[in-house]
Amino acid sequence: MSSRESPMTGGCQCGAVRYRIRGAPLATYVCHCTECRRQSASAFGISVIVRGTDLVTLQGATRIWARPSALGGHLDCHFCPVCGTRLWHIGSRDPERVSVKGGSLDAPPDISRVRHIWTESRAPGVVIPPGAECHPGEPPE
């Protein structure tokens, strides 16, 4: 991700939930897994990884839907209770890292040089930029 000014802000589609990220992202991924494709209703999901302590809710409150994780444990999927926009995920295996959904940010992340993960399940026809770092499954830390 580019050196973007901090803090970053975002929210849901209807504006009921707003948040701020105080620190710089730890990583940004384009995820091609079936679950991210389904939750984003698109060809992939964008995950901006931040420290849990850097994510501050400014307005409204999320609801949580929990689902099993491919790596064991579960993900708490936070969404707006009014419009249903998925905003972030928190995994039970590492609750200090939050995966903010890139489409919910006010200024979209630059995905030109990010890691592509779970490429083994990418949608047919999706072209990954030449030279991009790719992982067939979960990336190593």
Short mmCIF file of N, CA and C in Angstrom, two decimals:
data_model
loop_
_atom_site.label_atom_id
_atom_site.label_comp_id
_atom_site.label_asym_id
_atom_site.label_seq_id
_atom_site.Cartn_x
_atom_site.Cartn_y
_atom_site.Cartn_z
N MET A 1 0.84 -1.17 0.00
CA MET A 1 0.00 0.00 0.00
C MET A 1 0.88 1.24 0.00
N SER A 2 0.43 2.24 -0.68
CA SER A 2 1.22 3.46 -0.78
C SER A 2 1.27 4.17 0.57
N SER A 3 2.18 5.12 0.69
CA SER A 3 2.27 5.88 1.94
C SER A 3 1.15 6.89 1.97
N ARG A 4 0.03 6.46 2.42
CA ARG A 4 -1.19 7.26 2.49
C ARG A 4 -1.18 8.02 3.81
N GLU A 5 -1.79 9.19 3.78
CA GLU A 5 -1.90 9.97 5.01
C GLU A 5 -2.74 9.20 6.02
N SER A 6 -2.37 9.30 7.27
CA SER A 6 -3.14 8.69 8.34
C SER A 6 -3.88 9.80 9.05
N PRO A 7 -5.02 9.59 9.57
CA PRO A 7 -5.70 8.31 9.60
C PRO A 7 -6.54 8.08 8.33
N MET A 8 -6.76 6.81 8.04
CA MET A 8 -7.67 6.43 6.97
C MET A 8 -9.07 6.35 7.58
N THR A 9 -10.08 6.61 6.76
CA THR A 9 -11.45 6.54 7.24
C THR A 9 -12.28 5.70 6.28
N GLY A 10 -13.39 5.23 6.80
CA GLY A 10 -14.29 4.44 5.97
C GLY A 10 -15.62 4.26 6.64
N GLY A 11 -16.46 3.48 5.99
CA GLY A 11 -17.78 3.23 6.55
C GLY A 11 -18.60 2.37 5.62
N CYS A 12 -19.83 2.18 6.03
CA CYS A 12 -20.75 1.34 5.27
C CYS A 12 -21.41 2.13 4.14
N GLN A 13 -22.18 1.44 3.35
CA GLN A 13 -22.83 2.04 2.19
C GLN A 13 -23.86 3.11 2.57
N CYS A 14 -24.60 2.90 3.66
CA CYS A 14 -25.66 3.85 4.04
C CYS A 14 -25.17 4.96 4.97
N GLY A 15 -23.96 4.83 5.52
CA GLY A 15 -23.41 5.86 6.40
C GLY A 15 -23.72 5.68 7.88
N ALA A 16 -24.42 4.62 8.24
CA ALA A 16 -24.76 4.40 9.65
C ALA A 16 -23.53 4.06 10.50
N VAL A 17 -22.55 3.38 9.91
CA VAL A 17 -21.32 3.02 10.63
C VAL A 17 -20.15 3.70 9.96
N ARG A 18 -19.34 4.38 10.76
CA ARG A 18 -18.13 5.05 10.28
C ARG A 18 -16.98 4.63 11.18
N TYR A 19 -15.77 4.54 10.59
CA TYR A 19 -14.60 4.16 11.37
C TYR A 19 -13.37 4.93 10.90
N ARG A 20 -12.33 4.87 11.72
CA ARG A 20 -11.04 5.48 11.41
C ARG A 20 -9.96 4.46 11.74
N ILE A 21 -8.90 4.46 10.95
CA ILE A 21 -7.72 3.63 11.22
C ILE A 21 -6.60 4.60 11.54
N ARG A 22 -6.08 4.51 12.77
CA ARG A 22 -5.09 5.48 13.24
C ARG A 22 -3.69 5.23 12.72
N GLY A 23 -3.30 3.97 12.54
CA GLY A 23 -1.93 3.67 12.14
C GLY A 23 -1.85 3.20 10.71
N ALA A 24 -0.62 2.99 10.26
CA ALA A 24 -0.38 2.50 8.91
C ALA A 24 -0.80 1.03 8.81
N PRO A 25 -1.32 0.61 7.68
CA PRO A 25 -1.67 -0.80 7.49
C PRO A 25 -0.44 -1.69 7.62
N LEU A 26 -0.64 -2.90 8.11
CA LEU A 26 0.43 -3.89 8.20
C LEU A 26 0.65 -4.58 6.86
N ALA A 27 -0.43 -4.75 6.10
CA ALA A 27 -0.36 -5.41 4.79
C ALA A 27 -1.67 -5.16 4.05
N THR A 28 -1.64 -5.37 2.75
CA THR A 28 -2.85 -5.34 1.94
C THR A 28 -2.80 -6.53 1.00
N TYR A 29 -3.90 -7.27 0.94
CA TYR A 29 -3.99 -8.46 0.10
C TYR A 29 -5.17 -8.35 -0.85
N VAL A 30 -5.02 -8.96 -2.00
CA VAL A 30 -6.16 -9.26 -2.85
C VAL A 30 -6.38 -10.75 -2.65
N CYS A 31 -7.54 -11.10 -2.10
CA CYS A 31 -7.82 -12.50 -1.76
C CYS A 31 -8.80 -13.08 -2.78
N HIS A 32 -8.42 -14.22 -3.33
CA HIS A 32 -9.21 -14.90 -4.36
C HIS A 32 -9.97 -16.10 -3.81
N CYS A 33 -10.03 -16.26 -2.49
CA CYS A 33 -10.72 -17.42 -1.93
C CYS A 33 -12.22 -17.34 -2.19
N THR A 34 -12.86 -18.46 -2.13
CA THR A 34 -14.30 -18.54 -2.39
C THR A 34 -15.09 -17.67 -1.42
N GLU A 35 -14.69 -17.66 -0.15
CA GLU A 35 -15.41 -16.86 0.84
C GLU A 35 -15.31 -15.37 0.56
N CYS A 36 -14.12 -14.87 0.21
CA CYS A 36 -13.97 -13.44 -0.08
C CYS A 36 -14.72 -13.07 -1.35
N ARG A 37 -14.70 -13.96 -2.33
CA ARG A 37 -15.47 -13.68 -3.55
C ARG A 37 -16.96 -13.60 -3.23
N ARG A 38 -17.42 -14.50 -2.39
CA ARG A 38 -18.83 -14.51 -2.03
C ARG A 38 -19.21 -13.27 -1.22
N GLN A 39 -18.41 -12.92 -0.20
CA GLN A 39 -18.77 -11.78 0.66
C GLN A 39 -18.69 -10.46 -0.08
N SER A 40 -17.81 -10.36 -1.06
CA SER A 40 -17.70 -9.10 -1.81
C SER A 40 -18.61 -9.08 -3.03
N ALA A 41 -19.21 -10.23 -3.36
CA ALA A 41 -20.03 -10.37 -4.56
C ALA A 41 -19.26 -9.90 -5.78
N SER A 42 -17.97 -10.29 -5.82
CA SER A 42 -17.09 -9.86 -6.90
C SER A 42 -16.05 -10.94 -7.18
N ALA A 43 -15.07 -10.61 -7.99
CA ALA A 43 -14.05 -11.58 -8.39
C ALA A 43 -13.01 -11.83 -7.31
N PHE A 44 -12.89 -10.92 -6.35
CA PHE A 44 -11.94 -11.07 -5.24
C PHE A 44 -12.32 -10.10 -4.14
N GLY A 45 -11.68 -10.28 -3.00
CA GLY A 45 -11.84 -9.34 -1.89
C GLY A 45 -10.54 -8.61 -1.65
N ILE A 46 -10.63 -7.40 -1.14
CA ILE A 46 -9.44 -6.63 -0.77
C ILE A 46 -9.41 -6.55 0.75
N SER A 47 -8.31 -6.99 1.33
CA SER A 47 -8.15 -6.99 2.78
C SER A 47 -7.00 -6.08 3.17
N VAL A 48 -7.30 -5.07 3.97
CA VAL A 48 -6.29 -4.16 4.50
C VAL A 48 -6.10 -4.56 5.97
N ILE A 49 -4.93 -5.10 6.28
CA ILE A 49 -4.68 -5.63 7.62
C ILE A 49 -4.15 -4.51 8.51
N VAL A 50 -4.81 -4.33 9.65
CA VAL A 50 -4.43 -3.29 10.61
C VAL A 50 -4.40 -3.88 12.02
N ARG A 51 -3.75 -3.17 12.91
CA ARG A 51 -3.77 -3.56 14.33
C ARG A 51 -5.16 -3.27 14.89
N GLY A 52 -5.65 -4.18 15.72
CA GLY A 52 -6.97 -3.98 16.32
C GLY A 52 -7.07 -2.69 17.10
N THR A 53 -5.99 -2.30 17.75
CA THR A 53 -6.01 -1.07 18.54
C THR A 53 -6.05 0.18 17.67
N ASP A 54 -5.75 0.04 16.37
CA ASP A 54 -5.77 1.18 15.45
C ASP A 54 -7.13 1.43 14.82
N LEU A 55 -8.05 0.49 14.97
CA LEU A 55 -9.38 0.62 14.40
C LEU A 55 -10.33 1.22 15.43
N VAL A 56 -10.90 2.38 15.11
CA VAL A 56 -11.78 3.09 16.04
C VAL A 56 -13.12 3.31 15.36
N THR A 57 -14.19 2.87 15.99
CA THR A 57 -15.53 3.13 15.47
C THR A 57 -15.91 4.55 15.86
N LEU A 58 -16.28 5.35 14.87
CA LEU A 58 -16.65 6.75 15.09
C LEU A 58 -18.15 6.95 15.25
N GLN A 59 -18.91 6.10 14.57
CA GLN A 59 -20.36 6.26 14.56
C GLN A 59 -21.02 4.91 14.34
N GLY A 60 -22.11 4.68 15.03
CA GLY A 60 -22.87 3.45 14.87
C GLY A 60 -22.18 2.26 15.54
N ALA A 61 -22.74 1.11 15.32
CA ALA A 61 -22.18 -0.14 15.87
C ALA A 61 -22.42 -1.23 14.86
N THR A 62 -21.48 -2.16 14.79
CA THR A 62 -21.61 -3.28 13.87
C THR A 62 -22.35 -4.43 14.53
N ARG A 63 -22.85 -5.31 13.70
CA ARG A 63 -23.34 -6.61 14.16
C ARG A 63 -22.29 -7.61 13.70
N ILE A 64 -22.32 -8.80 14.29
CA ILE A 64 -21.31 -9.82 13.99
C ILE A 64 -21.99 -11.10 13.54
N TRP A 65 -21.45 -11.65 12.46
CA TRP A 65 -21.81 -12.98 12.01
C TRP A 65 -20.52 -13.77 12.03
N ALA A 66 -20.49 -14.91 12.69
CA ALA A 66 -19.28 -15.73 12.79
C ALA A 66 -19.35 -16.89 11.82
N ARG A 67 -18.21 -17.18 11.19
CA ARG A 67 -18.13 -18.32 10.28
C ARG A 67 -16.82 -19.05 10.54
N PRO A 68 -16.78 -20.36 10.23
CA PRO A 68 -15.53 -21.10 10.38
C PRO A 68 -14.46 -20.56 9.44
N SER A 69 -13.22 -20.61 9.88
CA SER A 69 -12.09 -20.18 9.07
C SER A 69 -11.46 -21.40 8.40
N ALA A 70 -10.91 -21.20 7.21
CA ALA A 70 -10.26 -22.29 6.49
C ALA A 70 -9.04 -22.82 7.24
N LEU A 71 -8.46 -22.00 8.11
CA LEU A 71 -7.27 -22.40 8.85
C LEU A 71 -7.58 -22.86 10.28
N GLY A 72 -8.84 -23.03 10.59
CA GLY A 72 -9.24 -23.40 11.94
C GLY A 72 -9.70 -22.18 12.70
N GLY A 73 -10.49 -22.40 13.71
CA GLY A 73 -11.05 -21.28 14.46
C GLY A 73 -12.22 -20.69 13.70
N HIS A 74 -12.46 -19.41 13.95
CA HIS A 74 -13.58 -18.74 13.27
C HIS A 74 -13.23 -17.29 13.00
N LEU A 75 -14.00 -16.69 12.11
CA LEU A 75 -13.90 -15.26 11.82
C LEU A 75 -15.16 -14.57 12.31
N ASP A 76 -14.99 -13.49 13.04
CA ASP A 76 -16.10 -12.62 13.39
C ASP A 76 -16.19 -11.58 12.27
N CYS A 77 -17.26 -11.63 11.51
CA CYS A 77 -17.46 -10.75 10.36
C CYS A 77 -18.37 -9.60 10.79
N HIS A 78 -17.80 -8.41 10.86
CA HIS A 78 -18.54 -7.22 11.31
C HIS A 78 -19.20 -6.55 10.12
N PHE A 79 -20.48 -6.21 10.27
CA PHE A 79 -21.22 -5.60 9.19
C PHE A 79 -22.20 -4.57 9.74
N CYS A 80 -22.65 -3.68 8.86
CA CYS A 80 -23.64 -2.67 9.25
C CYS A 80 -25.00 -3.35 9.41
N PRO A 81 -25.67 -3.15 10.54
CA PRO A 81 -26.98 -3.76 10.74
C PRO A 81 -28.09 -3.12 9.90
N VAL A 82 -27.82 -1.96 9.32
CA VAL A 82 -28.83 -1.27 8.51
C VAL A 82 -28.75 -1.71 7.05
N CYS A 83 -27.56 -1.58 6.43
CA CYS A 83 -27.43 -1.87 5.00
C CYS A 83 -26.73 -3.18 4.69
N GLY A 84 -26.10 -3.80 5.69
CA GLY A 84 -25.46 -5.10 5.49
C GLY A 84 -24.04 -5.07 4.96
N THR A 85 -23.47 -3.89 4.75
CA THR A 85 -22.10 -3.80 4.23
C THR A 85 -21.12 -4.48 5.17
N ARG A 86 -20.31 -5.40 4.62
CA ARG A 86 -19.24 -6.03 5.40
C ARG A 86 -18.12 -5.01 5.57
N LEU A 87 -17.66 -4.82 6.81
CA LEU A 87 -16.67 -3.78 7.11
C LEU A 87 -15.32 -4.33 7.51
N TRP A 88 -15.29 -5.32 8.41
CA TRP A 88 -14.02 -5.93 8.80
C TRP A 88 -14.25 -7.30 9.38
N HIS A 89 -13.13 -8.06 9.44
CA HIS A 89 -13.13 -9.41 10.03
C HIS A 89 -12.08 -9.45 11.13
N ILE A 90 -12.39 -10.23 12.16
CA ILE A 90 -11.43 -10.48 13.23
C ILE A 90 -11.40 -11.99 13.44
N GLY A 91 -10.23 -12.59 13.28
CA GLY A 91 -10.07 -14.03 13.42
C GLY A 91 -9.78 -14.45 14.84
N SER A 92 -10.29 -15.59 15.23
CA SER A 92 -10.05 -16.09 16.59
C SER A 92 -8.60 -16.50 16.80
N ARG A 93 -7.88 -16.81 15.72
CA ARG A 93 -6.49 -17.24 15.85
C ARG A 93 -5.54 -16.08 16.11
N ASP A 94 -5.90 -14.86 15.68
CA ASP A 94 -5.06 -13.68 15.88
C ASP A 94 -5.95 -12.44 16.00
N PRO A 95 -6.63 -12.29 17.14
CA PRO A 95 -7.60 -11.20 17.29
C PRO A 95 -6.99 -9.79 17.32
N GLU A 96 -5.67 -9.69 17.39
CA GLU A 96 -5.04 -8.37 17.39
C GLU A 96 -4.86 -7.81 15.98
N ARG A 97 -5.10 -8.65 14.96
CA ARG A 97 -5.02 -8.21 13.56
C ARG A 97 -6.44 -8.18 13.00
N VAL A 98 -6.80 -7.08 12.38
CA VAL A 98 -8.13 -6.90 11.82
C VAL A 98 -8.00 -6.76 10.31
N SER A 99 -8.86 -7.45 9.59
CA SER A 99 -8.88 -7.38 8.13
C SER A 99 -10.02 -6.45 7.72
N VAL A 100 -9.67 -5.21 7.42
CA VAL A 100 -10.66 -4.22 6.98
C VAL A 100 -10.94 -4.47 5.50
N LYS A 101 -12.20 -4.47 5.14
CA LYS A 101 -12.60 -4.70 3.75
C LYS A 101 -12.29 -3.44 2.94
N GLY A 102 -11.42 -3.58 1.95
CA GLY A 102 -10.90 -2.45 1.18
C GLY A 102 -11.96 -1.59 0.53
N GLY A 103 -13.06 -2.20 0.11
CA GLY A 103 -14.13 -1.44 -0.53
C GLY A 103 -14.87 -0.52 0.41
N SER A 104 -14.67 -0.68 1.71
CA SER A 104 -15.36 0.18 2.68
C SER A 104 -14.56 1.43 3.03
N LEU A 105 -13.33 1.53 2.52
CA LEU A 105 -12.50 2.71 2.78
C LEU A 105 -12.96 3.88 1.91
N ASP A 106 -12.90 5.09 2.45
CA ASP A 106 -13.27 6.28 1.68
C ASP A 106 -12.35 6.47 0.48
N ALA A 107 -11.06 6.26 0.67
CA ALA A 107 -10.07 6.33 -0.42
C ALA A 107 -9.61 4.89 -0.67
N PRO A 108 -9.88 4.34 -1.84
CA PRO A 108 -9.53 2.94 -2.08
C PRO A 108 -8.03 2.70 -2.01
N PRO A 109 -7.65 1.52 -1.53
CA PRO A 109 -6.22 1.21 -1.47
C PRO A 109 -5.65 0.98 -2.87
N ASP A 110 -4.38 1.29 -3.02
CA ASP A 110 -3.66 1.02 -4.27
C ASP A 110 -3.33 -0.48 -4.28
N ILE A 111 -3.91 -1.22 -5.20
CA ILE A 111 -3.67 -2.67 -5.23
C ILE A 111 -2.72 -3.07 -6.35
N SER A 112 -2.00 -2.10 -6.91
CA SER A 112 -1.11 -2.40 -8.04
C SER A 112 0.08 -3.27 -7.64
N ARG A 113 0.50 -3.22 -6.38
CA ARG A 113 1.67 -4.00 -5.96
C ARG A 113 1.42 -4.78 -4.67
N VAL A 114 0.24 -5.33 -4.53
CA VAL A 114 -0.08 -6.09 -3.32
C VAL A 114 0.08 -7.58 -3.56
N ARG A 115 0.06 -8.35 -2.48
CA ARG A 115 0.11 -9.81 -2.58
C ARG A 115 -1.26 -10.35 -2.94
N HIS A 116 -1.27 -11.33 -3.82
CA HIS A 116 -2.49 -12.04 -4.19
C HIS A 116 -2.45 -13.38 -3.47
N ILE A 117 -3.52 -13.66 -2.71
CA ILE A 117 -3.55 -14.90 -1.93
C ILE A 117 -4.74 -15.76 -2.34
N TRP A 118 -4.63 -17.03 -2.01
CA TRP A 118 -5.63 -18.04 -2.36
C TRP A 118 -5.89 -18.04 -3.88
N THR A 119 -4.78 -17.91 -4.62
CA THR A 119 -4.90 -17.86 -6.08
C THR A 119 -5.34 -19.20 -6.67
N GLU A 120 -5.19 -20.28 -5.93
CA GLU A 120 -5.63 -21.58 -6.43
C GLU A 120 -7.14 -21.62 -6.67
N SER A 121 -7.87 -20.70 -6.05
CA SER A 121 -9.32 -20.68 -6.23
C SER A 121 -9.80 -19.40 -6.92
N ARG A 122 -8.91 -18.73 -7.65
CA ARG A 122 -9.33 -17.48 -8.30
C ARG A 122 -10.36 -17.77 -9.39
N ALA A 123 -11.20 -16.78 -9.63
CA ALA A 123 -12.26 -16.90 -10.63
C ALA A 123 -11.66 -16.98 -12.02
N PRO A 124 -12.28 -17.76 -12.91
CA PRO A 124 -11.79 -17.85 -14.29
C PRO A 124 -11.76 -16.47 -14.94
N GLY A 125 -10.68 -16.19 -15.66
CA GLY A 125 -10.55 -14.92 -16.38
C GLY A 125 -9.92 -13.80 -15.60
N VAL A 126 -9.73 -13.96 -14.29
CA VAL A 126 -9.08 -12.92 -13.50
C VAL A 126 -7.59 -12.92 -13.84
N VAL A 127 -7.09 -11.76 -14.23
CA VAL A 127 -5.68 -11.63 -14.61
C VAL A 127 -4.94 -10.95 -13.46
N ILE A 128 -3.90 -11.60 -12.99
CA ILE A 128 -3.06 -11.05 -11.93
C ILE A 128 -1.89 -10.35 -12.63
N PRO A 129 -1.54 -9.14 -12.21
CA PRO A 129 -0.46 -8.41 -12.88
C PRO A 129 0.85 -9.21 -12.90
N PRO A 130 1.57 -9.14 -14.01
CA PRO A 130 2.87 -9.82 -14.09
C PRO A 130 3.78 -9.34 -12.97
N GLY A 131 4.48 -10.28 -12.36
CA GLY A 131 5.42 -9.95 -11.30
C GLY A 131 4.80 -9.81 -9.92
N ALA A 132 3.48 -9.91 -9.83
CA ALA A 132 2.84 -9.79 -8.51
C ALA A 132 3.19 -10.99 -7.65
N GLU A 133 3.37 -10.75 -6.37
CA GLU A 133 3.61 -11.85 -5.43
C GLU A 133 2.31 -12.63 -5.26
N CYS A 134 2.39 -13.95 -5.48
CA CYS A 134 1.20 -14.79 -5.42
C CYS A 134 1.41 -15.97 -4.49
N HIS A 135 0.33 -16.37 -3.83
CA HIS A 135 0.35 -17.52 -2.95
C HIS A 135 -0.89 -18.35 -3.24
N PRO A 136 -0.74 -19.67 -3.44
CA PRO A 136 -1.90 -20.51 -3.74
C PRO A 136 -2.90 -20.58 -2.60
N GLY A 137 -2.44 -20.36 -1.37
CA GLY A 137 -3.29 -20.37 -0.19
C GLY A 137 -2.95 -19.18 0.69
N GLU A 138 -2.94 -19.42 1.99
CA GLU A 138 -2.63 -18.38 2.96
C GLU A 138 -1.13 -18.01 2.84
N PRO A 139 -0.79 -16.72 2.88
CA PRO A 139 0.62 -16.34 2.75
C PRO A 139 1.38 -16.61 4.04
N PRO A 140 2.69 -16.83 3.92
CA PRO A 140 3.49 -16.94 5.15
C PRO A 140 3.58 -15.56 5.81
N GLU A 141 3.72 -15.55 7.09
CA GLU A 141 3.79 -14.25 7.82
C GLU A 141 5.10 -13.61 7.63
#
